[in-house]
Amino acid sequence: MGVDRVSRAEDFEELRPLLFSIAYRILGSVSEAEDAVQETWLGYEGYRERPDSPKAFLSTVVTRISINVLRSARVRREAYVGPWFPEPLLADPYEDPERSAELADSVSMAALLLLERLSPLERAVFVLREVFGFGFTEIASAVGRSEAACRQLAVRARRHMDAGRPRFEADRREREQLADRFFEAFREGDLDALRHLLAADVQMTGDGGGKAPQLPKPLLGPENVARVLAAVAAPLAGIGVFVEARPVNGQPGAILRDRDAKALNALTLDILDGRIQTIRIVSNPDKLAHLGPVADAWALSREFNRLRRGEGGRR
């Protein structure tokens, strides 16, 4: 029994990155994906026999758990305050060198928001088939439908995804270089440089969930976006907020942190044709907890406003 438990634990740890990556793409939540993976382990630990294929068994369990969680999460998201964005993911634990670009794009904010339009079953089938390459026999077992039904679900999901599929700069190095220039211009409050880096139809929007300051509505156009970014740069630096540039959800991004290195928000950039198309900012503290200690955004906002009114200086 002890040997069997050890072998099960080894199986599970080897497959944990895949299980998390499946769950995260279905759920769009780091915390919920981690819970789904933990529940999968508890089910595997208590299973009487070791399955012939631990990968197939565990993928099935985590998929079914994720579908159930997503169905209840949908109800909560309908009452969410303001735009809902996925929880920012700094690093996808699952790696496949031959498909690294596709895996990164499939976990982008834009792709995950597109997946939100699918039903839970369509979403699960799409993730298993299109992202991870599972066969329809395995998928049918995972979602509890016939192979024919899964093929139909896959066709519908692919049609929806293709209709709105996000487009990104093909050259990842060019993306990173442009993002570096953007964050440098932001740190400097350089209005002209910011304006030059933004697409004509750029949009900046935020998710505070009613729990942190956020944009009252999306900002549209390079002039509006650049002016706001340039205007807030100096006051943010004045209260000790700094930019930690790093990939977020497989795309160029950053974490803004306070003077104590606590996370204030996470920011992602969609880049195409040498310009920034979309800036998404996640400020809801519930969605930042997995990044470490979270800043008090309201207190920082008050300090920020005092500084802008000239009531305080750099500390």
mmCIF file with all atom_site columns, C-alpha atoms in Angstrom, residues 16-113:
data_model
loop_
_atom_site.group_PDB
_atom_site.id
_atom_site.type_symbol
_atom_site.label_atom_id
_atom_site.label_alt_id
_atom_site.label_comp_id
_atom_site.label_asym_id
_atom_site.label_entity_id
_atom_site.label_seq_id
_atom_site.pdbx_PDB_ins_code
_atom_site.Cartn_x
_atom_site.Cartn_y
_atom_site.Cartn_z
_atom_site.occupancy
_atom_site.B_iso_or_equiv
_atom_site.pdbx_formal_charge
_atom_site.auth_seq_id
_atom_site.auth_comp_id
_atom_site.auth_asym_id
_atom_site.auth_atom_id
_atom_site.pdbx_PDB_model_num
ATOM 1  C CA . ARG A 1 16  ? 0.528   18.462 -11.920 1.00 0.00 ? 16  ARG A CA 1
ATOM 2  C CA . PRO A 1 17  ? 1.711   21.136 -14.439 1.00 0.00 ? 17  PRO A CA 1
ATOM 3  C CA . LEU A 1 18  ? -0.609  19.734 -17.114 1.00 0.00 ? 18  LEU A CA 1
ATOM 4  C CA . LEU A 1 19  ? -3.540  19.459 -14.701 1.00 0.00 ? 19  LEU A CA 1
ATOM 5  C CA . PHE A 1 20  ? -3.133  23.055 -13.521 1.00 0.00 ? 20  PHE A CA 1
ATOM 6  C CA . SER A 1 21  ? -2.828  24.327 -17.082 1.00 0.00 ? 21  SER A CA 1
ATOM 7  C CA . ILE A 1 22  ? -6.021  22.535 -18.128 1.00 0.00 ? 22  ILE A CA 1
ATOM 8  C CA . ALA A 1 23  ? -7.914  23.841 -15.099 1.00 0.00 ? 23  ALA A CA 1
ATOM 9  C CA . TYR A 1 24  ? -6.662  27.413 -15.476 1.00 0.00 ? 24  TYR A CA 1
ATOM 10 C CA . ARG A 1 25  ? -7.695  27.639 -19.113 1.00 0.00 ? 25  ARG A CA 1
ATOM 11 C CA . ILE A 1 26  ? -11.150 26.311 -18.281 1.00 0.00 ? 26  ILE A CA 1
ATOM 12 C CA . LEU A 1 27  ? -11.606 28.525 -15.217 1.00 0.00 ? 27  LEU A CA 1
ATOM 13 C CA . GLY A 1 28  ? -9.528  31.656 -15.815 1.00 0.00 ? 28  GLY A CA 1
ATOM 14 C CA . SER A 1 29  ? -8.640  31.655 -12.129 1.00 0.00 ? 29  SER A CA 1
ATOM 15 C CA . VAL A 1 30  ? -5.337  30.680 -10.523 1.00 0.00 ? 30  VAL A CA 1
ATOM 16 C CA . SER A 1 31  ? -6.891  30.055 -7.110  1.00 0.00 ? 31  SER A CA 1
ATOM 17 C CA . GLU A 1 32  ? -9.769  27.979 -8.475  1.00 0.00 ? 32  GLU A CA 1
ATOM 18 C CA . ALA A 1 33  ? -7.394  26.000 -10.710 1.00 0.00 ? 33  ALA A CA 1
ATOM 19 C CA . GLU A 1 34  ? -5.154  25.232 -7.735  1.00 0.00 ? 34  GLU A CA 1
ATOM 20 C CA . ASP A 1 35  ? -8.195  24.085 -5.736  1.00 0.00 ? 35  ASP A CA 1
ATOM 21 C CA . ALA A 1 36  ? -9.313  21.876 -8.630  1.00 0.00 ? 36  ALA A CA 1
ATOM 22 C CA . VAL A 1 37  ? -5.872  20.268 -8.813  1.00 0.00 ? 37  VAL A CA 1
ATOM 23 C CA . GLN A 1 38  ? -5.861  19.643 -5.062  1.00 0.00 ? 38  GLN A CA 1
ATOM 24 C CA . GLU A 1 39  ? -9.326  18.073 -5.231  1.00 0.00 ? 39  GLU A CA 1
ATOM 25 C CA . THR A 1 40  ? -8.083  15.896 -8.102  1.00 0.00 ? 40  THR A CA 1
ATOM 26 C CA . TRP A 1 41  ? -5.252  14.610 -5.906  1.00 0.00 ? 41  TRP A CA 1
ATOM 27 C CA . LEU A 1 42  ? -7.653  13.774 -3.081  1.00 0.00 ? 42  LEU A CA 1
ATOM 28 C CA . GLY A 1 43  ? -9.783  11.774 -5.499  1.00 0.00 ? 43  GLY A CA 1
ATOM 29 C CA . TYR A 1 44  ? -6.745  9.996  -6.922  1.00 0.00 ? 44  TYR A CA 1
ATOM 30 C CA . GLU A 1 45  ? -5.358  9.231  -3.483  1.00 0.00 ? 45  GLU A CA 1
ATOM 31 C CA . GLY A 1 46  ? -8.631  7.574  -2.481  1.00 0.00 ? 46  GLY A CA 1
ATOM 32 C CA . TYR A 1 47  ? -9.130  5.644  -5.726  1.00 0.00 ? 47  TYR A CA 1
ATOM 33 C CA . ARG A 1 48  ? -8.983  1.906  -5.065  1.00 0.00 ? 48  ARG A CA 1
ATOM 34 C CA . GLU A 1 49  ? -6.964  0.846  -8.098  1.00 0.00 ? 49  GLU A CA 1
ATOM 35 C CA . ARG A 1 50  ? -4.168  2.487  -10.010 1.00 0.00 ? 50  ARG A CA 1
ATOM 36 C CA . PRO A 1 51  ? -5.547  3.349  -13.478 1.00 0.00 ? 51  PRO A CA 1
ATOM 37 C CA . ASP A 1 52  ? -3.869  2.063  -16.632 1.00 0.00 ? 52  ASP A CA 1
ATOM 38 C CA . SER A 1 53  ? -3.291  5.665  -17.736 1.00 0.00 ? 53  SER A CA 1
ATOM 39 C CA . PRO A 1 54  ? -2.796  8.117  -14.866 1.00 0.00 ? 54  PRO A CA 1
ATOM 40 C CA . LYS A 1 55  ? -2.719  10.965 -17.404 1.00 0.00 ? 55  LYS A CA 1
ATOM 41 C CA . ALA A 1 56  ? -6.126  10.077 -18.854 1.00 0.00 ? 56  ALA A CA 1
ATOM 42 C CA . PHE A 1 57  ? -7.619  9.453  -15.414 1.00 0.00 ? 57  PHE A CA 1
ATOM 43 C CA . LEU A 1 58  ? -6.317  12.632 -13.794 1.00 0.00 ? 58  LEU A CA 1
ATOM 44 C CA . SER A 1 59  ? -7.122  14.798 -16.818 1.00 0.00 ? 59  SER A CA 1
ATOM 45 C CA . THR A 1 60  ? -10.677 13.492 -16.721 1.00 0.00 ? 60  THR A CA 1
ATOM 46 C CA . VAL A 1 61  ? -11.057 14.216 -13.011 1.00 0.00 ? 61  VAL A CA 1
ATOM 47 C CA . VAL A 1 62  ? -9.631  17.746 -13.174 1.00 0.00 ? 62  VAL A CA 1
ATOM 48 C CA . THR A 1 63  ? -11.732 18.556 -16.246 1.00 0.00 ? 63  THR A CA 1
ATOM 49 C CA . ARG A 1 64  ? -14.973 17.423 -14.602 1.00 0.00 ? 64  ARG A CA 1
ATOM 50 C CA . ILE A 1 65  ? -14.169 19.360 -11.426 1.00 0.00 ? 65  ILE A CA 1
ATOM 51 C CA . SER A 1 66  ? -13.336 22.456 -13.462 1.00 0.00 ? 66  SER A CA 1
ATOM 52 C CA . ILE A 1 67  ? -16.576 22.249 -15.470 1.00 0.00 ? 67  ILE A CA 1
ATOM 53 C CA . ASN A 1 68  ? -18.602 22.083 -12.257 1.00 0.00 ? 68  ASN A CA 1
ATOM 54 C CA . VAL A 1 69  ? -16.704 24.999 -10.721 1.00 0.00 ? 69  VAL A CA 1
ATOM 55 C CA . LEU A 1 70  ? -17.111 27.061 -13.903 1.00 0.00 ? 70  LEU A CA 1
ATOM 56 C CA . ARG A 1 71  ? -20.877 26.543 -13.924 1.00 0.00 ? 71  ARG A CA 1
ATOM 57 C CA . SER A 1 72  ? -21.206 28.032 -10.445 1.00 0.00 ? 72  SER A CA 1
ATOM 58 C CA . ALA A 1 73  ? -18.606 30.731 -11.190 1.00 0.00 ? 73  ALA A CA 1
ATOM 59 C CA . ARG A 1 74  ? -20.667 31.902 -14.170 1.00 0.00 ? 74  ARG A CA 1
ATOM 60 C CA . VAL A 1 75  ? -23.475 32.938 -11.809 1.00 0.00 ? 75  VAL A CA 1
ATOM 61 C CA . ARG A 1 76  ? -21.065 34.971 -9.656  1.00 0.00 ? 76  ARG A CA 1
ATOM 62 C CA . ARG A 1 77  ? -19.493 36.630 -12.695 1.00 0.00 ? 77  ARG A CA 1
ATOM 63 C CA . GLU A 1 78  ? -22.891 37.864 -13.876 1.00 0.00 ? 78  GLU A CA 1
ATOM 64 C CA . ALA A 1 79  ? -23.088 40.014 -10.727 1.00 0.00 ? 79  ALA A CA 1
ATOM 65 C CA . TYR A 1 80  ? -19.441 41.136 -10.927 1.00 0.00 ? 80  TYR A CA 1
ATOM 66 C CA . VAL A 1 81  ? -18.803 44.878 -10.615 1.00 0.00 ? 81  VAL A CA 1
ATOM 67 C CA . GLY A 1 82  ? -17.347 46.215 -13.854 1.00 0.00 ? 82  GLY A CA 1
ATOM 68 C CA . PRO A 1 83  ? -15.393 44.199 -16.461 1.00 0.00 ? 83  PRO A CA 1
ATOM 69 C CA . TRP A 1 84  ? -14.278 40.704 -15.407 1.00 0.00 ? 84  TRP A CA 1
ATOM 70 C CA . PHE A 1 85  ? -10.739 39.660 -16.346 1.00 0.00 ? 85  PHE A CA 1
ATOM 71 C CA . PRO A 1 86  ? -8.963  36.375 -15.600 1.00 0.00 ? 86  PRO A CA 1
ATOM 72 C CA . GLU A 1 87  ? -6.571  36.198 -12.669 1.00 0.00 ? 87  GLU A CA 1
ATOM 73 C CA . PRO A 1 88  ? -3.104  37.143 -13.956 1.00 0.00 ? 88  PRO A CA 1
ATOM 74 C CA . LEU A 1 89  ? -0.771  34.202 -14.515 1.00 0.00 ? 89  LEU A CA 1
ATOM 75 C CA . LEU A 1 90  ? 2.957   34.911 -14.358 1.00 0.00 ? 90  LEU A CA 1
ATOM 76 C CA . ALA A 1 91  ? 4.185   31.502 -15.494 1.00 0.00 ? 91  ALA A CA 1
ATOM 77 C CA . ASP A 1 92  ? 2.403   28.538 -17.056 1.00 0.00 ? 92  ASP A CA 1
ATOM 78 C CA . PRO A 1 93  ? 3.904   25.434 -15.398 1.00 0.00 ? 93  PRO A CA 1
ATOM 79 C CA . TYR A 1 94  ? 3.184   23.211 -18.407 1.00 0.00 ? 94  TYR A CA 1
ATOM 80 C CA . GLU A 1 95  ? 5.806   23.326 -21.142 1.00 0.00 ? 95  GLU A CA 1
ATOM 81 C CA . ASP A 1 96  ? 5.974   21.872 -24.622 1.00 0.00 ? 96  ASP A CA 1
ATOM 82 C CA . PRO A 1 97  ? 8.941   23.326 -26.547 1.00 0.00 ? 97  PRO A CA 1
ATOM 83 C CA . GLU A 1 98  ? 7.383   22.450 -29.900 1.00 0.00 ? 98  GLU A CA 1
ATOM 84 C CA . ARG A 1 99  ? 4.207   24.407 -29.104 1.00 0.00 ? 99  ARG A CA 1
ATOM 85 C CA . SER A 1 100 ? 5.448   27.142 -26.768 1.00 0.00 ? 100 SER A CA 1
ATOM 86 C CA . ALA A 1 101 ? 4.060   30.028 -28.851 1.00 0.00 ? 101 ALA A CA 1
ATOM 87 C CA . GLU A 1 102 ? 0.610   28.433 -29.169 1.00 0.00 ? 102 GLU A CA 1
ATOM 88 C CA . LEU A 1 103 ? 0.496   27.621 -25.451 1.00 0.00 ? 103 LEU A CA 1
ATOM 89 C CA . ALA A 1 104 ? 1.438   31.202 -24.551 1.00 0.00 ? 104 ALA A CA 1
ATOM 90 C CA . ASP A 1 105 ? -1.187  32.682 -26.862 1.00 0.00 ? 105 ASP A CA 1
ATOM 91 C CA . SER A 1 106 ? -3.867  30.309 -25.549 1.00 0.00 ? 106 SER A CA 1
ATOM 92 C CA . VAL A 1 107 ? -3.368  31.618 -22.013 1.00 0.00 ? 107 VAL A CA 1
ATOM 93 C CA . SER A 1 108 ? -3.437  35.310 -23.007 1.00 0.00 ? 108 SER A CA 1
ATOM 94 C CA . MET A 1 109 ? -6.070  37.570 -21.464 1.00 0.00 ? 109 MET A CA 1
ATOM 95 C CA . ALA A 1 110 ? -7.626  38.061 -24.909 1.00 0.00 ? 110 ALA A CA 1
ATOM 96 C CA . ALA A 1 111 ? -7.939  34.307 -25.553 1.00 0.00 ? 111 ALA A CA 1
ATOM 97 C CA . LEU A 1 112 ? -9.323  33.581 -22.077 1.00 0.00 ? 112 LEU A CA 1
ATOM 98 C CA . LEU A 1 113 ? -11.919 36.341 -22.440 1.00 0.00 ? 113 LEU A CA 1
#
